[in-house]
Amino acid sequence: MKIYHNQLANSLTQPLPTVWLICGDEPWQKNDAIKQVQFAAQQQGFAERLTFTADDKFNWQELLDEYMAMSLFASQRIIEIELLNKVSDAGGKALLTLVEQLHQDVVLIFHGAKLDAATTNKKWFKSLSAQGVYLPVYDLDAKALKQWLNRQARHYQL
């Protein structure tokens, strides 16, 4: 399912999807979206948080192993994966394997730079976004800036 930043708060009032893809180049909205998802997960009992940084040397098997491992401290976990580069073919295969093993005890948050059309057409991306939420973060243009500022002011009661 694809949503936008202004729809996120309403989406978080529903049962939390297990997969989140938050991608874009506007840092405030992207970081805000990640924090909102983390907070919602914590409110629903996801107490442990693990982070990975997927660069060009990332071992995707580590992510699969950690996903399937039982936690000693919390039964529900958040696993956050920052995508620094495009996902390699090996990464794509690992993510397809991951999709087949999804369960409700782990929330996956993938985040990174804006995705190009070729990436959003990859099988791993389509599989993950079909199981969860894709939130593209766009730069605010002059027309949308006023609405965004008004929403933020109301939210923070300014």
PDB file of N, CA, C and O in Angstrom, residues 54-105:
ATOM      1  N   ALA A  54      22.722  -1.021   5.187  1.00  0.00           N
ATOM      2  CA  ALA A  54      22.964  -1.838   3.997  1.00  0.00           C
ATOM      3  C   ALA A  54      23.735  -1.024   2.972  1.00  0.00           C
ATOM      4  O   ALA A  54      23.154  -0.254   2.215  1.00  0.00           O
ATOM      5  N   ASP A  55      25.059  -1.222   2.978  1.00  0.00           N
ATOM      6  CA  ASP A  55      25.879  -0.587   1.952  1.00  0.00           C
ATOM      7  C   ASP A  55      26.259  -1.645   0.920  1.00  0.00           C
ATOM      8  O   ASP A  55      25.687  -2.745   0.917  1.00  0.00           O
ATOM      9  N   ASP A  56      27.237  -1.345   0.074  1.00  0.00           N
ATOM     10  CA  ASP A  56      27.582  -2.294  -0.988  1.00  0.00           C
ATOM     11  C   ASP A  56      28.291  -3.542  -0.461  1.00  0.00           C
ATOM     12  O   ASP A  56      28.408  -4.533  -1.171  1.00  0.00           O
ATOM     13  N   LYS A  57      28.716  -3.561   0.800  1.00  0.00           N
ATOM     14  CA  LYS A  57      29.377  -4.735   1.388  1.00  0.00           C
ATOM     15  C   LYS A  57      28.487  -5.448   2.408  1.00  0.00           C
ATOM     16  O   LYS A  57      28.946  -6.337   3.121  1.00  0.00           O
ATOM     17  N   PHE A  58      27.241  -5.055   2.479  1.00  0.00           N
ATOM     18  CA  PHE A  58      26.331  -5.616   3.476  1.00  0.00           C
ATOM     19  C   PHE A  58      26.065  -7.097   3.201  1.00  0.00           C
ATOM     20  O   PHE A  58      25.825  -7.503   2.074  1.00  0.00           O
ATOM     21  N   ASN A  59      26.110  -7.894   4.264  1.00  0.00           N
ATOM     22  CA  ASN A  59      25.817  -9.319   4.177  1.00  0.00           C
ATOM     23  C   ASN A  59      24.327  -9.510   4.483  1.00  0.00           C
ATOM     24  O   ASN A  59      23.920  -9.464   5.645  1.00  0.00           O
ATOM     25  N   TRP A  60      23.539  -9.726   3.460  1.00  0.00           N
ATOM     26  CA  TRP A  60      22.096  -9.847   3.616  1.00  0.00           C
ATOM     27  C   TRP A  60      21.697 -11.062   4.449  1.00  0.00           C
ATOM     28  O   TRP A  60      20.625 -11.082   5.041  1.00  0.00           O
ATOM     29  N   GLN A  61      22.576 -12.070   4.504  1.00  0.00           N
ATOM     30  CA  GLN A  61      22.290 -13.245   5.319  1.00  0.00           C
ATOM     31  C   GLN A  61      22.206 -12.874   6.797  1.00  0.00           C
ATOM     32  O   GLN A  61      21.430 -13.455   7.546  1.00  0.00           O
ATOM     33  N   GLU A  62      22.966 -11.857   7.221  1.00  0.00           N
ATOM     34  CA  GLU A  62      22.891 -11.392   8.608  1.00  0.00           C
ATOM     35  C   GLU A  62      21.488 -10.900   8.939  1.00  0.00           C
ATOM     36  O   GLU A  62      20.971 -11.147  10.029  1.00  0.00           O
ATOM     37  N   LEU A  63      20.883 -10.183   8.007  1.00  0.00           N
ATOM     38  CA  LEU A  63      19.516  -9.698   8.221  1.00  0.00           C
ATOM     39  C   LEU A  63      18.551 -10.874   8.331  1.00  0.00           C
ATOM     40  O   LEU A  63      17.712 -10.905   9.238  1.00  0.00           O
ATOM     41  N   LEU A  64      18.674 -11.835   7.431  1.00  0.00           N
ATOM     42  CA  LEU A  64      17.794 -13.008   7.482  1.00  0.00           C
ATOM     43  C   LEU A  64      17.977 -13.771   8.789  1.00  0.00           C
ATOM     44  O   LEU A  64      16.990 -14.178   9.417  1.00  0.00           O
ATOM     45  N   ASP A  65      19.236 -13.953   9.199  1.00  0.00           N
ATOM     46  CA  ASP A  65      19.501 -14.676  10.451  1.00  0.00           C
ATOM     47  C   ASP A  65      18.904 -13.938  11.651  1.00  0.00           C
ATOM     48  O   ASP A  65      18.295 -14.550  12.528  1.00  0.00           O
ATOM     49  N   GLU A  66      19.092 -12.632  11.683  1.00  0.00           N
ATOM     50  CA  GLU A  66      18.568 -11.849  12.802  1.00  0.00           C
ATOM     51  C   GLU A  66      17.037 -11.852  12.798  1.00  0.00           C
ATOM     52  O   GLU A  66      16.407 -11.907  13.852  1.00  0.00           O
ATOM     53  N   TYR A  67      16.452 -11.792  11.629  1.00  0.00           N
ATOM     54  CA  TYR A  67      14.991 -11.791  11.535  1.00  0.00           C
ATOM     55  C   TYR A  67      14.409 -13.079  12.126  1.00  0.00           C
ATOM     56  O   TYR A  67      13.399 -13.055  12.818  1.00  0.00           O
ATOM     57  N   MET A  68      15.065 -14.200  11.854  1.00  0.00           N
ATOM     58  CA  MET A  68      14.543 -15.490  12.307  1.00  0.00           C
ATOM     59  C   MET A  68      14.969 -15.829  13.737  1.00  0.00           C
ATOM     60  O   MET A  68      14.428 -16.749  14.338  1.00  0.00           O
ATOM     61  N   ALA A  69      15.934 -15.097  14.301  1.00  0.00           N
ATOM     62  CA  ALA A  69      16.411 -15.388  15.657  1.00  0.00           C
ATOM     63  C   ALA A  69      15.381 -14.949  16.681  1.00  0.00           C
ATOM     64  O   ALA A  69      14.701 -13.939  16.518  1.00  0.00           O
ATOM     65  N   MET A  70      15.311 -15.697  17.746  1.00  0.00           N
ATOM     66  CA  MET A  70      14.441 -15.334  18.853  1.00  0.00           C
ATOM     67  C   MET A  70      15.192 -14.345  19.745  1.00  0.00           C
ATOM     68  O   MET A  70      16.362 -14.517  20.026  1.00  0.00           O
ATOM     69  N   SER A  71      14.518 -13.330  20.212  1.00  0.00           N
ATOM     70  CA  SER A  71      15.145 -12.341  21.078  1.00  0.00           C
ATOM     71  C   SER A  71      15.160 -12.829  22.517  1.00  0.00           C
ATOM     72  O   SER A  71      14.217 -13.450  22.986  1.00  0.00           O
ATOM     73  N   LEU A  72      16.242 -12.521  23.210  1.00  0.00           N
ATOM     74  CA  LEU A  72      16.324 -12.868  24.631  1.00  0.00           C
ATOM     75  C   LEU A  72      15.582 -11.875  25.503  1.00  0.00           C
ATOM     76  O   LEU A  72      15.181 -12.182  26.619  1.00  0.00           O
ATOM     77  N   PHE A  73      15.398 -10.659  25.006  1.00  0.00           N
ATOM     78  CA  PHE A  73      14.874  -9.590  25.846  1.00  0.00           C
ATOM     79  C   PHE A  73      13.456  -9.155  25.504  1.00  0.00           C
ATOM     80  O   PHE A  73      12.772  -8.609  26.333  1.00  0.00           O
ATOM     81  N   ALA A  74      13.045  -9.353  24.293  1.00  0.00           N
ATOM     82  CA  ALA A  74      11.713  -8.889  23.894  1.00  0.00           C
ATOM     83  C   ALA A  74      11.131  -9.869  22.889  1.00  0.00           C
ATOM     84  O   ALA A  74      11.839 -10.407  22.048  1.00  0.00           O
ATOM     85  N   SER A  75       9.844 -10.089  22.989  1.00  0.00           N
ATOM     86  CA  SER A  75       9.219 -11.006  22.043  1.00  0.00           C
ATOM     87  C   SER A  75       8.898 -10.301  20.726  1.00  0.00           C
ATOM     88  O   SER A  75       8.774 -10.940  19.701  1.00  0.00           O
ATOM     89  N   GLN A  76       8.769  -8.989  20.768  1.00  0.00           N
ATOM     90  CA  GLN A  76       8.474  -8.228  19.558  1.00  0.00           C
ATOM     91  C   GLN A  76       9.601  -7.225  19.322  1.00  0.00           C
ATOM     92  O   GLN A  76      10.018  -6.521  20.240  1.00  0.00           O
ATOM     93  N   ARG A  77      10.072  -7.170  18.064  1.00  0.00           N
ATOM     94  CA  ARG A  77      11.231  -6.336  17.757  1.00  0.00           C
ATOM     95  C   ARG A  77      10.977  -5.460  16.541  1.00  0.00           C
ATOM     96  O   ARG A  77      10.163  -5.780  15.682  1.00  0.00           O
ATOM     97  N   ILE A  78      11.720  -4.362  16.501  1.00  0.00           N
ATOM     98  CA  ILE A  78      11.773  -3.484  15.333  1.00  0.00           C
ATOM     99  C   ILE A  78      13.153  -3.684  14.721  1.00  0.00           C
ATOM    100  O   ILE A  78      14.167  -3.573  15.425  1.00  0.00           O
ATOM    101  N   ILE A  79      13.191  -3.996  13.441  1.00  0.00           N
ATOM    102  CA  ILE A  79      14.462  -4.083  12.726  1.00  0.00           C
ATOM    103  C   ILE A  79      14.452  -2.997  11.670  1.00  0.00           C
ATOM    104  O   ILE A  79      13.591  -2.969  10.802  1.00  0.00           O
ATOM    105  N   GLU A  80      15.409  -2.093  11.796  1.00  0.00           N
ATOM    106  CA  GLU A  80      15.506  -0.931  10.911  1.00  0.00           C
ATOM    107  C   GLU A  80      16.702  -1.126   9.974  1.00  0.00           C
ATOM    108  O   GLU A  80      17.805  -1.422  10.438  1.00  0.00           O
ATOM    109  N   ILE A  81      16.478  -0.967   8.682  1.00  0.00           N
ATOM    110  CA  ILE A  81      17.523  -1.153   7.684  1.00  0.00           C
ATOM    111  C   ILE A  81      17.645   0.121   6.862  1.00  0.00           C
ATOM    112  O   ILE A  81      16.708   0.503   6.148  1.00  0.00           O
ATOM    113  N   GLU A  82      18.794   0.789   6.984  1.00  0.00           N
ATOM    114  CA  GLU A  82      19.052   1.977   6.174  1.00  0.00           C
ATOM    115  C   GLU A  82      19.702   1.529   4.874  1.00  0.00           C
ATOM    116  O   GLU A  82      20.761   0.896   4.875  1.00  0.00           O
ATOM    117  N   LEU A  83      19.070   1.850   3.763  1.00  0.00           N
ATOM    118  CA  LEU A  83      19.574   1.478   2.443  1.00  0.00           C
ATOM    119  C   LEU A  83      20.443   2.609   1.913  1.00  0.00           C
ATOM    120  O   LEU A  83      19.934   3.637   1.486  1.00  0.00           O
ATOM    121  N   LEU A  84      21.758   2.422   1.960  1.00  0.00           N
ATOM    122  CA  LEU A  84      22.672   3.456   1.493  1.00  0.00           C
ATOM    123  C   LEU A  84      22.849   3.430  -0.026  1.00  0.00           C
ATOM    124  O   LEU A  84      23.120   4.453  -0.637  1.00  0.00           O
ATOM    125  N   ASN A  85      22.755   2.248  -0.613  1.00  0.00           N
ATOM    126  CA  ASN A  85      22.925   2.067  -2.056  1.00  0.00           C
ATOM    127  C   ASN A  85      21.716   1.336  -2.617  1.00  0.00           C
ATOM    128  O   ASN A  85      20.839   0.906  -1.867  1.00  0.00           O
ATOM    129  N   LYS A  86      21.726   1.158  -3.923  1.00  0.00           N
ATOM    130  CA  LYS A  86      20.697   0.305  -4.519  1.00  0.00           C
ATOM    131  C   LYS A  86      20.880  -1.112  -4.008  1.00  0.00           C
ATOM    132  O   LYS A  86      21.988  -1.550  -3.744  1.00  0.00           O
ATOM    133  N   VAL A  87      19.781  -1.818  -3.879  1.00  0.00           N
ATOM    134  CA  VAL A  87      19.823  -3.198  -3.398  1.00  0.00           C
ATOM    135  C   VAL A  87      20.402  -4.079  -4.498  1.00  0.00           C
ATOM    136  O   VAL A  87      19.929  -4.061  -5.640  1.00  0.00           O
ATOM    137  N   SER A  88      21.423  -4.840  -4.142  1.00  0.00           N
ATOM    138  CA  SER A  88      22.088  -5.732  -5.101  1.00  0.00           C
ATOM    139  C   SER A  88      21.171  -6.898  -5.461  1.00  0.00           C
ATOM    140  O   SER A  88      20.124  -7.106  -4.835  1.00  0.00           O
ATOM    141  N   ASP A  89      21.598  -7.681  -6.435  1.00  0.00           N
ATOM    142  CA  ASP A  89      20.827  -8.874  -6.804  1.00  0.00           C
ATOM    143  C   ASP A  89      20.755  -9.849  -5.624  1.00  0.00           C
ATOM    144  O   ASP A  89      19.703 -10.436  -5.368  1.00  0.00           O
ATOM    145  N   ALA A  90      21.876 -10.008  -4.913  1.00  0.00           N
ATOM    146  CA  ALA A  90      21.877 -10.889  -3.736  1.00  0.00           C
ATOM    147  C   ALA A  90      20.934 -10.344  -2.672  1.00  0.00           C
ATOM    148  O   ALA A  90      20.217 -11.098  -2.012  1.00  0.00           O
ATOM    149  N   GLY A  91      20.921  -9.020  -2.506  1.00  0.00           N
ATOM    150  CA  GLY A  91      20.007  -8.399  -1.554  1.00  0.00           C
ATOM    151  C   GLY A  91      18.559  -8.610  -1.953  1.00  0.00           C
ATOM    152  O   GLY A  91      17.703  -8.884  -1.112  1.00  0.00           O
ATOM    153  N   GLY A  92      18.278  -8.474  -3.239  1.00  0.00           N
ATOM    154  CA  GLY A  92      16.923  -8.702  -3.733  1.00  0.00           C
ATOM    155  C   GLY A  92      16.449 -10.121  -3.461  1.00  0.00           C
ATOM    156  O   GLY A  92      15.302 -10.342  -3.037  1.00  0.00           O
ATOM    157  N   LYS A  93      17.333 -11.092  -3.664  1.00  0.00           N
ATOM    158  CA  LYS A  93      16.974 -12.491  -3.390  1.00  0.00           C
ATOM    159  C   LYS A  93      16.725 -12.692  -1.895  1.00  0.00           C
ATOM    160  O   LYS A  93      15.781 -13.386  -1.508  1.00  0.00           O
ATOM    161  N   ALA A  94      17.576 -12.080  -1.070  1.00  0.00           N
ATOM    162  CA  ALA A  94      17.389 -12.202   0.386  1.00  0.00           C
ATOM    163  C   ALA A  94      16.067 -11.577   0.820  1.00  0.00           C
ATOM    164  O   ALA A  94      15.356 -12.133   1.664  1.00  0.00           O
ATOM    165  N   LEU A  95      15.723 -10.441   0.234  1.00  0.00           N
ATOM    166  CA  LEU A  95      14.466  -9.783   0.603  1.00  0.00           C
ATOM    167  C   LEU A  95      13.258 -10.600   0.152  1.00  0.00           C
ATOM    168  O   LEU A  95      12.237 -10.646   0.850  1.00  0.00           O
ATOM    169  N   LEU A  96      13.364 -11.264  -0.993  1.00  0.00           N
ATOM    170  CA  LEU A  96      12.275 -12.143  -1.427  1.00  0.00           C
ATOM    171  C   LEU A  96      12.125 -13.324  -0.466  1.00  0.00           C
ATOM    172  O   LEU A  96      11.006 -13.745  -0.161  1.00  0.00           O
ATOM    173  N   THR A  97      13.236 -13.845   0.024  1.00  0.00           N
ATOM    174  CA  THR A  97      13.195 -14.916   1.031  1.00  0.00           C
ATOM    175  C   THR A  97      12.554 -14.392   2.319  1.00  0.00           C
ATOM    176  O   THR A  97      11.740 -15.079   2.944  1.00  0.00           O
ATOM    177  N   LEU A  98      12.903 -13.175   2.676  1.00  0.00           N
ATOM    178  CA  LEU A  98      12.357 -12.560   3.883  1.00  0.00           C
ATOM    179  C   LEU A  98      10.838 -12.407   3.794  1.00  0.00           C
ATOM    180  O   LEU A  98      10.123 -12.679   4.759  1.00  0.00           O
ATOM    181  N   VAL A  99      10.351 -12.013   2.632  1.00  0.00           N
ATOM    182  CA  VAL A  99       8.908 -11.828   2.442  1.00  0.00           C
ATOM    183  C   VAL A  99       8.157 -13.132   2.710  1.00  0.00           C
ATOM    184  O   VAL A  99       7.065 -13.124   3.281  1.00  0.00           O
ATOM    185  N   GLU A 100       8.755 -14.248   2.337  1.00  0.00           N
ATOM    186  CA  GLU A 100       8.105 -15.548   2.543  1.00  0.00           C
ATOM    187  C   GLU A 100       8.040 -15.933   4.016  1.00  0.00           C
ATOM    188  O   GLU A 100       7.271 -16.809   4.392  1.00  0.00           O
ATOM    189  N   GLN A 101       8.851 -15.278   4.855  1.00  0.00           N
ATOM    190  CA  GLN A 101       8.933 -15.652   6.258  1.00  0.00           C
ATOM    191  C   GLN A 101       8.373 -14.588   7.195  1.00  0.00           C
ATOM    192  O   GLN A 101       8.568 -14.661   8.407  1.00  0.00           O
ATOM    193  N   LEU A 102       7.682 -13.602   6.684  1.00  0.00           N
ATOM    194  CA  LEU A 102       7.169 -12.511   7.519  1.00  0.00           C
ATOM    195  C   LEU A 102       6.244 -13.034   8.608  1.00  0.00           C
ATOM    196  O   LEU A 102       5.443 -13.938   8.385  1.00  0.00           O
ATOM    197  N   HIS A 103       6.374 -12.444   9.791  1.00  0.00           N
ATOM    198  CA  HIS A 103       5.475 -12.754  10.895  1.00  0.00           C
ATOM    199  C   HIS A 103       5.221 -11.484  11.698  1.00  0.00           C
ATOM    200  O   HIS A 103       5.887 -10.466  11.511  1.00  0.00           O
ATOM    201  N   GLN A 104       4.267 -11.527  12.597  1.00  0.00           N
ATOM    202  CA  GLN A 104       3.785 -10.340  13.301  1.00  0.00           C
ATOM    203  C   GLN A 104       4.666  -9.899  14.463  1.00  0.00           C
ATOM    204  O   GLN A 104       4.408  -8.859  15.064  1.00  0.00           O
ATOM    205  N   ASP A 105       5.707 -10.651  14.804  1.00  0.00           N
ATOM    206  CA  ASP A 105       6.545 -10.300  15.955  1.00  0.00           C
ATOM    207  C   ASP A 105       7.682  -9.351  15.606  1.00  0.00           C
ATOM    208  O   ASP A 105       8.422  -8.939  16.501  1.00  0.00           O
TER     209      ASP A 105
END
